[in-house]
Amino acid sequence: MKKIISIFLVCAVLVGCKSNPISGRAQFMLVPENMAISESNKAYKAMLTPIKKDGKLNADPDMLERVKTITSRLVAQAVIYRPDAANWNWSVQVIDEPEIINAWCMAGGRMAIYSGLILKLEATDDEIAQVMGHEISHALLSHTRERMSRALAMQLGITAMSIAVSDEKYGGIAIQGTAMAAIIALELPNSRTAESESDRLGIEIAAKAGFDPKAAVTLWKKMADESGQKDSRFDFLSTHPAPVKRMEELEILTQAMMPYYEDMSPKPVHPVSAGDI
């Protein structure tokens, strides 16, 4: 079994690197796109079902509608960069956890934001758009899939997980445990390169959707201030480190994005469901 796993990992490294059509960067992709989306959907349901049972999912209809309105404009811009993403099951949830500052978007367009990010930061619509635009960019750039591949490789190496031939084949091999990899992927930090890519694309998507790019800087300043408070569960910075240099880079990006923001042409929307898991 160990020999099989070793051979599998070597082959994965050799053939698993693919060039991203948006960024052009070569990425390690052990998990295929359709599997990343399918297993992310399973992970999404597994994570949110107990939250819904506890009455902490979309507890504030007005907050949910606000987030849904913002994300529908962001997604309309996102699908221009990746036309295949127009077929994703885009949906957004607001998790009622006033002390948690976090947000995410899984492969396939499943999104969530914690109420603490909105309430504790007193986030404006422009600032919420920067957070969600950044998270949407992670999905567009296949960072979720990339992290799932890393998580799966970790599982293979650490736990010697089972690999078996089955009817549901991918290259003759069926991999068990990818739903868990999707959950682990949310906890893994992004690489600095991935963060820079999502900063760049996210602020551009938000600006084109009509949201002020300057909000990217004010948002991160608020996060930097709030992260020093001991009573906050600041999960966002655990996967999205924010050094001073990052805010300086955002300042530079802001100037480049202003022409998009100042464009007064109508802003389209794309359907985003809410409340379903």
PDB file of N, CA, C and O in Angstrom, residues 53-108:
ATOM      1  N   LYS A  53     -29.435  23.705  12.118  1.00  0.00           N
ATOM      2  CA  LYS A  53     -30.176  23.045  13.193  1.00  0.00           C
ATOM      3  C   LYS A  53     -30.152  23.879  14.463  1.00  0.00           C
ATOM      4  O   LYS A  53     -31.133  23.918  15.220  1.00  0.00           O
ATOM      5  N   ASP A  54     -29.041  24.581  14.692  1.00  0.00           N
ATOM      6  CA  ASP A  54     -28.907  25.427  15.875  1.00  0.00           C
ATOM      7  C   ASP A  54     -29.546  26.799  15.699  1.00  0.00           C
ATOM      8  O   ASP A  54     -29.479  27.644  16.604  1.00  0.00           O
ATOM      9  N   GLY A  55     -30.163  27.028  14.539  1.00  0.00           N
ATOM     10  CA  GLY A  55     -30.838  28.302  14.295  1.00  0.00           C
ATOM     11  C   GLY A  55     -29.901  29.456  14.024  1.00  0.00           C
ATOM     12  O   GLY A  55     -30.284  30.624  14.166  1.00  0.00           O
ATOM     13  N   LYS A  56     -28.662  29.160  13.596  1.00  0.00           N
ATOM     14  CA  LYS A  56     -27.667  30.202  13.372  1.00  0.00           C
ATOM     15  C   LYS A  56     -27.393  30.466  11.894  1.00  0.00           C
ATOM     16  O   LYS A  56     -26.420  31.132  11.550  1.00  0.00           O
ATOM     17  N   LEU A  57     -28.265  29.972  11.043  1.00  0.00           N
ATOM     18  CA  LEU A  57     -28.079  30.187   9.610  1.00  0.00           C
ATOM     19  C   LEU A  57     -29.124  31.180   9.115  1.00  0.00           C
ATOM     20  O   LEU A  57     -30.328  30.951   9.246  1.00  0.00           O
ATOM     21  N   ASN A  58     -28.645  32.306   8.571  1.00  0.00           N
ATOM     22  CA  ASN A  58     -29.526  33.329   8.008  1.00  0.00           C
ATOM     23  C   ASN A  58     -30.586  33.792   9.009  1.00  0.00           C
ATOM     24  O   ASN A  58     -31.763  33.922   8.683  1.00  0.00           O
ATOM     25  N   ALA A  59     -30.137  34.034  10.233  1.00  0.00           N
ATOM     26  CA  ALA A  59     -31.060  34.438  11.297  1.00  0.00           C
ATOM     27  C   ALA A  59     -31.594  35.853  11.090  1.00  0.00           C
ATOM     28  O   ALA A  59     -32.654  36.207  11.619  1.00  0.00           O
ATOM     29  N   ASP A  60     -30.868  36.666  10.338  1.00  0.00           N
ATOM     30  CA  ASP A  60     -31.273  38.049  10.082  1.00  0.00           C
ATOM     31  C   ASP A  60     -31.574  38.205   8.596  1.00  0.00           C
ATOM     32  O   ASP A  60     -30.669  38.327   7.781  1.00  0.00           O
ATOM     33  N   PRO A  61     -32.863  38.200   8.203  1.00  0.00           N
ATOM     34  CA  PRO A  61     -33.225  38.281   6.777  1.00  0.00           C
ATOM     35  C   PRO A  61     -32.690  39.529   6.088  1.00  0.00           C
ATOM     36  O   PRO A  61     -32.315  39.467   4.910  1.00  0.00           O
ATOM     37  N   ASP A  62     -32.643  40.643   6.802  1.00  0.00           N
ATOM     38  CA  ASP A  62     -32.154  41.878   6.193  1.00  0.00           C
ATOM     39  C   ASP A  62     -30.659  41.781   5.880  1.00  0.00           C
ATOM     40  O   ASP A  62     -30.206  42.243   4.825  1.00  0.00           O
ATOM     41  N   MET A  63     -29.906  41.195   6.806  1.00  0.00           N
ATOM     42  CA  MET A  63     -28.477  41.028   6.571  1.00  0.00           C
ATOM     43  C   MET A  63     -28.231  40.079   5.413  1.00  0.00           C
ATOM     44  O   MET A  63     -27.365  40.317   4.561  1.00  0.00           O
ATOM     45  N   LEU A  64     -29.007  39.008   5.348  1.00  0.00           N
ATOM     46  CA  LEU A  64     -28.876  38.049   4.257  1.00  0.00           C
ATOM     47  C   LEU A  64     -29.167  38.715   2.921  1.00  0.00           C
ATOM     48  O   LEU A  64     -28.431  38.533   1.949  1.00  0.00           O
ATOM     49  N   GLU A  65     -30.235  39.502   2.855  1.00  0.00           N
ATOM     50  CA  GLU A  65     -30.606  40.168   1.616  1.00  0.00           C
ATOM     51  C   GLU A  65     -29.531  41.171   1.193  1.00  0.00           C
ATOM     52  O   GLU A  65     -29.231  41.315  -0.001  1.00  0.00           O
ATOM     53  N   ARG A  66     -28.948  41.844   2.172  1.00  0.00           N
ATOM     54  CA  ARG A  66     -27.868  42.791   1.883  1.00  0.00           C
ATOM     55  C   ARG A  66     -26.680  42.075   1.247  1.00  0.00           C
ATOM     56  O   ARG A  66     -26.149  42.512   0.224  1.00  0.00           O
ATOM     57  N   VAL A  67     -26.270  40.974   1.834  1.00  0.00           N
ATOM     58  CA  VAL A  67     -25.125  40.216   1.315  1.00  0.00           C
ATOM     59  C   VAL A  67     -25.453  39.620  -0.048  1.00  0.00           C
ATOM     60  O   VAL A  67     -24.620  39.626  -0.960  1.00  0.00           O
ATOM     61  N   LYS A  68     -26.669  39.136  -0.196  1.00  0.00           N
ATOM     62  CA  LYS A  68     -27.085  38.546  -1.470  1.00  0.00           C
ATOM     63  C   LYS A  68     -27.056  39.587  -2.586  1.00  0.00           C
ATOM     64  O   LYS A  68     -26.602  39.300  -3.710  1.00  0.00           O
ATOM     65  N   THR A  69     -27.519  40.797  -2.303  1.00  0.00           N
ATOM     66  CA  THR A  69     -27.524  41.872  -3.295  1.00  0.00           C
ATOM     67  C   THR A  69     -26.102  42.221  -3.732  1.00  0.00           C
ATOM     68  O   THR A  69     -25.816  42.403  -4.925  1.00  0.00           O
ATOM     69  N   ILE A  70     -25.198  42.283  -2.766  1.00  0.00           N
ATOM     70  CA  ILE A  70     -23.792  42.593  -3.069  1.00  0.00           C
ATOM     71  C   ILE A  70     -23.162  41.490  -3.904  1.00  0.00           C
ATOM     72  O   ILE A  70     -22.518  41.742  -4.928  1.00  0.00           O
ATOM     73  N   THR A  71     -23.351  40.247  -3.480  1.00  0.00           N
ATOM     74  CA  THR A  71     -22.691  39.136  -4.176  1.00  0.00           C
ATOM     75  C   THR A  71     -23.256  38.912  -5.576  1.00  0.00           C
ATOM     76  O   THR A  71     -22.531  38.466  -6.473  1.00  0.00           O
ATOM     77  N   SER A  72     -24.524  39.241  -5.799  1.00  0.00           N
ATOM     78  CA  SER A  72     -25.100  39.056  -7.139  1.00  0.00           C
ATOM     79  C   SER A  72     -24.415  39.969  -8.157  1.00  0.00           C
ATOM     80  O   SER A  72     -24.245  39.597  -9.325  1.00  0.00           O
ATOM     81  N   ARG A  73     -23.984  41.139  -7.714  1.00  0.00           N
ATOM     82  CA  ARG A  73     -23.245  42.042  -8.605  1.00  0.00           C
ATOM     83  C   ARG A  73     -21.815  41.552  -8.810  1.00  0.00           C
ATOM     84  O   ARG A  73     -21.265  41.650  -9.921  1.00  0.00           O
ATOM     85  N   LEU A  74     -21.214  41.015  -7.785  1.00  0.00           N
ATOM     86  CA  LEU A  74     -19.855  40.493  -7.906  1.00  0.00           C
ATOM     87  C   LEU A  74     -19.803  39.286  -8.832  1.00  0.00           C
ATOM     88  O   LEU A  74     -18.912  39.175  -9.682  1.00  0.00           O
ATOM     89  N   VAL A  75     -20.760  38.381  -8.668  1.00  0.00           N
ATOM     90  CA  VAL A  75     -20.775  37.157  -9.479  1.00  0.00           C
ATOM     91  C   VAL A  75     -20.974  37.488 -10.954  1.00  0.00           C
ATOM     92  O   VAL A  75     -20.399  36.844 -11.837  1.00  0.00           O
ATOM     93  N   ALA A  76     -21.786  38.522 -11.241  1.00  0.00           N
ATOM     94  CA  ALA A  76     -21.996  38.936 -12.636  1.00  0.00           C
ATOM     95  C   ALA A  76     -20.684  39.310 -13.306  1.00  0.00           C
ATOM     96  O   ALA A  76     -20.478  39.056 -14.497  1.00  0.00           O
ATOM     97  N   GLN A  77     -19.770  39.898 -12.550  1.00  0.00           N
ATOM     98  CA  GLN A  77     -18.450  40.230 -13.087  1.00  0.00           C
ATOM     99  C   GLN A  77     -17.544  38.995 -13.113  1.00  0.00           C
ATOM    100  O   GLN A  77     -16.748  38.816 -14.043  1.00  0.00           O
ATOM    101  N   ALA A  78     -17.685  38.157 -12.106  1.00  0.00           N
ATOM    102  CA  ALA A  78     -16.816  36.979 -11.996  1.00  0.00           C
ATOM    103  C   ALA A  78     -16.951  36.048 -13.189  1.00  0.00           C
ATOM    104  O   ALA A  78     -15.958  35.518 -13.694  1.00  0.00           O
ATOM    105  N   VAL A  79     -18.183  35.856 -13.648  1.00  0.00           N
ATOM    106  CA  VAL A  79     -18.393  34.896 -14.744  1.00  0.00           C
ATOM    107  C   VAL A  79     -17.845  35.405 -16.076  1.00  0.00           C
ATOM    108  O   VAL A  79     -17.693  34.631 -17.020  1.00  0.00           O
ATOM    109  N   ILE A  80     -17.529  36.687 -16.141  1.00  0.00           N
ATOM    110  CA  ILE A  80     -16.886  37.211 -17.354  1.00  0.00           C
ATOM    111  C   ILE A  80     -15.463  36.662 -17.452  1.00  0.00           C
ATOM    112  O   ILE A  80     -14.968  36.368 -18.547  1.00  0.00           O
ATOM    113  N   TYR A  81     -14.817  36.511 -16.315  1.00  0.00           N
ATOM    114  CA  TYR A  81     -13.454  35.979 -16.283  1.00  0.00           C
ATOM    115  C   TYR A  81     -13.440  34.461 -16.498  1.00  0.00           C
ATOM    116  O   TYR A  81     -12.473  33.933 -17.053  1.00  0.00           O
ATOM    117  N   ARG A  82     -14.486  33.802 -16.021  1.00  0.00           N
ATOM    118  CA  ARG A  82     -14.589  32.346 -16.199  1.00  0.00           C
ATOM    119  C   ARG A  82     -15.994  32.005 -16.646  1.00  0.00           C
ATOM    120  O   ARG A  82     -16.885  31.771 -15.820  1.00  0.00           O
ATOM    121  N   PRO A  83     -16.258  31.993 -17.958  1.00  0.00           N
ATOM    122  CA  PRO A  83     -17.614  31.737 -18.453  1.00  0.00           C
ATOM    123  C   PRO A  83     -18.220  30.438 -17.934  1.00  0.00           C
ATOM    124  O   PRO A  83     -19.442  30.355 -17.749  1.00  0.00           O
ATOM    125  N   ASP A  84     -17.387  29.408 -17.687  1.00  0.00           N
ATOM    126  CA  ASP A  84     -17.934  28.151 -17.183  1.00  0.00           C
ATOM    127  C   ASP A  84     -18.533  28.322 -15.789  1.00  0.00           C
ATOM    128  O   ASP A  84     -19.412  27.565 -15.382  1.00  0.00           O
ATOM    129  N   ALA A  85     -18.084  29.358 -15.058  1.00  0.00           N
ATOM    130  CA  ALA A  85     -18.596  29.599 -13.712  1.00  0.00           C
ATOM    131  C   ALA A  85     -20.044  30.088 -13.728  1.00  0.00           C
ATOM    132  O   ALA A  85     -20.711  30.094 -12.681  1.00  0.00           O
ATOM    133  N   ALA A  86     -20.543  30.477 -14.901  1.00  0.00           N
ATOM    134  CA  ALA A  86     -21.947  30.879 -14.998  1.00  0.00           C
ATOM    135  C   ALA A  86     -22.867  29.713 -14.670  1.00  0.00           C
ATOM    136  O   ALA A  86     -24.024  29.907 -14.275  1.00  0.00           O
ATOM    137  N   ASN A  87     -22.359  28.488 -14.818  1.00  0.00           N
ATOM    138  CA  ASN A  87     -23.158  27.293 -14.535  1.00  0.00           C
ATOM    139  C   ASN A  87     -22.982  26.788 -13.106  1.00  0.00           C
ATOM    140  O   ASN A  87     -23.580  25.780 -12.734  1.00  0.00           O
ATOM    141  N   TRP A  88     -22.146  27.472 -12.318  1.00  0.00           N
ATOM    142  CA  TRP A  88     -21.985  27.060 -10.918  1.00  0.00           C
ATOM    143  C   TRP A  88     -23.255  27.348 -10.134  1.00  0.00           C
ATOM    144  O   TRP A  88     -24.044  28.235 -10.500  1.00  0.00           O
ATOM    145  N   ASN A  89     -23.427  26.620  -9.063  1.00  0.00           N
ATOM    146  CA  ASN A  89     -24.599  26.823  -8.199  1.00  0.00           C
ATOM    147  C   ASN A  89     -24.259  27.896  -7.159  1.00  0.00           C
ATOM    148  O   ASN A  89     -24.049  27.614  -5.984  1.00  0.00           O
ATOM    149  N   TRP A  90     -24.217  29.149  -7.605  1.00  0.00           N
ATOM    150  CA  TRP A  90     -23.835  30.247  -6.724  1.00  0.00           C
ATOM    151  C   TRP A  90     -24.865  30.426  -5.615  1.00  0.00           C
ATOM    152  O   TRP A  90     -26.062  30.565  -5.870  1.00  0.00           O
ATOM    153  N   SER A  91     -24.399  30.420  -4.398  1.00  0.00           N
ATOM    154  CA  SER A  91     -25.299  30.644  -3.265  1.00  0.00           C
ATOM    155  C   SER A  91     -24.511  31.274  -2.134  1.00  0.00           C
ATOM    156  O   SER A  91     -23.286  31.138  -2.058  1.00  0.00           O
ATOM    157  N   VAL A  92     -25.209  31.976  -1.258  1.00  0.00           N
ATOM    158  CA  VAL A  92     -24.545  32.640  -0.140  1.00  0.00           C
ATOM    159  C   VAL A  92     -25.354  32.451   1.133  1.00  0.00           C
ATOM    160  O   VAL A  92     -26.589  32.407   1.095  1.00  0.00           O
ATOM    161  N   GLN A  93     -24.658  32.281   2.237  1.00  0.00           N
ATOM    162  CA  GLN A  93     -25.274  32.131   3.549  1.00  0.00           C
ATOM    163  C   GLN A  93     -24.631  33.114   4.516  1.00  0.00           C
ATOM    164  O   GLN A  93     -23.448  33.444   4.380  1.00  0.00           O
ATOM    165  N   VAL A  94     -25.398  33.547   5.495  1.00  0.00           N
ATOM    166  CA  VAL A  94     -24.865  34.352   6.589  1.00  0.00           C
ATOM    167  C   VAL A  94     -24.951  33.523   7.861  1.00  0.00           C
ATOM    168  O   VAL A  94     -26.045  33.106   8.271  1.00  0.00           O
ATOM    169  N   ILE A  95     -23.801  33.246   8.443  1.00  0.00           N
ATOM    170  CA  ILE A  95     -23.747  32.435   9.660  1.00  0.00           C
ATOM    171  C   ILE A  95     -23.746  33.364  10.865  1.00  0.00           C
ATOM    172  O   ILE A  95     -22.911  34.257  10.985  1.00  0.00           O
ATOM    173  N   ASP A  96     -24.716  33.150  11.744  1.00  0.00           N
ATOM    174  CA  ASP A  96     -24.906  34.023  12.901  1.00  0.00           C
ATOM    175  C   ASP A  96     -23.913  33.673  14.008  1.00  0.00           C
ATOM    176  O   ASP A  96     -24.225  32.932  14.934  1.00  0.00           O
ATOM    177  N   GLU A  97     -22.719  34.225  13.879  1.00  0.00           N
ATOM    178  CA  GLU A  97     -21.671  34.080  14.896  1.00  0.00           C
ATOM    179  C   GLU A  97     -21.044  35.461  15.078  1.00  0.00           C
ATOM    180  O   GLU A  97     -20.084  35.821  14.412  1.00  0.00           O
ATOM    181  N   PRO A  98     -21.580  36.285  16.003  1.00  0.00           N
ATOM    182  CA  PRO A  98     -21.155  37.669  16.116  1.00  0.00           C
ATOM    183  C   PRO A  98     -19.712  37.883  16.539  1.00  0.00           C
ATOM    184  O   PRO A  98     -19.180  38.990  16.420  1.00  0.00           O
ATOM    185  N   GLU A  99     -19.043  36.839  17.020  1.00  0.00           N
ATOM    186  CA  GLU A  99     -17.652  36.972  17.442  1.00  0.00           C
ATOM    187  C   GLU A  99     -16.655  36.439  16.412  1.00  0.00           C
ATOM    188  O   GLU A  99     -15.454  36.544  16.601  1.00  0.00           O
ATOM    189  N   ILE A 100     -17.166  35.845  15.336  1.00  0.00           N
ATOM    190  CA  ILE A 100     -16.275  35.265  14.329  1.00  0.00           C
ATOM    191  C   ILE A 100     -16.172  36.194  13.126  1.00  0.00           C
ATOM    192  O   ILE A 100     -17.182  36.611  12.557  1.00  0.00           O
ATOM    193  N   ILE A 101     -14.957  36.511  12.748  1.00  0.00           N
ATOM    194  CA  ILE A 101     -14.698  37.358  11.581  1.00  0.00           C
ATOM    195  C   ILE A 101     -14.110  36.464  10.498  1.00  0.00           C
ATOM    196  O   ILE A 101     -12.928  36.127  10.528  1.00  0.00           O
ATOM    197  N   ASN A 102     -14.951  36.074   9.565  1.00  0.00           N
ATOM    198  CA  ASN A 102     -14.510  35.142   8.527  1.00  0.00           C
ATOM    199  C   ASN A 102     -15.490  35.147   7.362  1.00  0.00           C
ATOM    200  O   ASN A 102     -16.645  35.595   7.492  1.00  0.00           O
ATOM    201  N   ALA A 103     -15.041  34.651   6.228  1.00  0.00           N
ATOM    202  CA  ALA A 103     -15.868  34.470   5.032  1.00  0.00           C
ATOM    203  C   ALA A 103     -15.143  33.497   4.136  1.00  0.00           C
ATOM    204  O   ALA A 103     -13.929  33.330   4.250  1.00  0.00           O
ATOM    205  N   TRP A 104     -15.880  32.830   3.245  1.00  0.00           N
ATOM    206  CA  TRP A 104     -15.229  31.912   2.324  1.00  0.00           C
ATOM    207  C   TRP A 104     -16.110  31.645   1.108  1.00  0.00           C
ATOM    208  O   TRP A 104     -17.313  31.925   1.116  1.00  0.00           O
ATOM    209  N   CYS A 105     -15.471  31.124   0.069  1.00  0.00           N
ATOM    210  CA  CYS A 105     -16.182  30.681  -1.133  1.00  0.00           C
ATOM    211  C   CYS A 105     -15.534  29.383  -1.586  1.00  0.00           C
ATOM    212  O   CYS A 105     -14.333  29.357  -1.861  1.00  0.00           O
ATOM    213  N   MET A 106     -16.313  28.338  -1.646  1.00  0.00           N
ATOM    214  CA  MET A 106     -15.802  27.031  -2.057  1.00  0.00           C
ATOM    215  C   MET A 106     -15.782  26.903  -3.581  1.00  0.00           C
ATOM    216  O   MET A 106     -16.381  27.717  -4.299  1.00  0.00           O
ATOM    217  N   ALA A 107     -15.117  25.878  -4.053  1.00  0.00           N
ATOM    218  CA  ALA A 107     -15.175  25.542  -5.475  1.00  0.00           C
ATOM    219  C   ALA A 107     -16.634  25.345  -5.872  1.00  0.00           C
ATOM    220  O   ALA A 107     -17.386  24.687  -5.159  1.00  0.00           O
ATOM    221  N   GLY A 108     -17.042  25.933  -6.976  1.00  0.00           N
ATOM    222  CA  GLY A 108     -18.415  25.789  -7.422  1.00  0.00           C
ATOM    223  C   GLY A 108     -19.328  26.911  -6.981  1.00  0.00           C
ATOM    224  O   GLY A 108     -20.511  26.918  -7.305  1.00  0.00           O
TER     225      GLY A 108
END
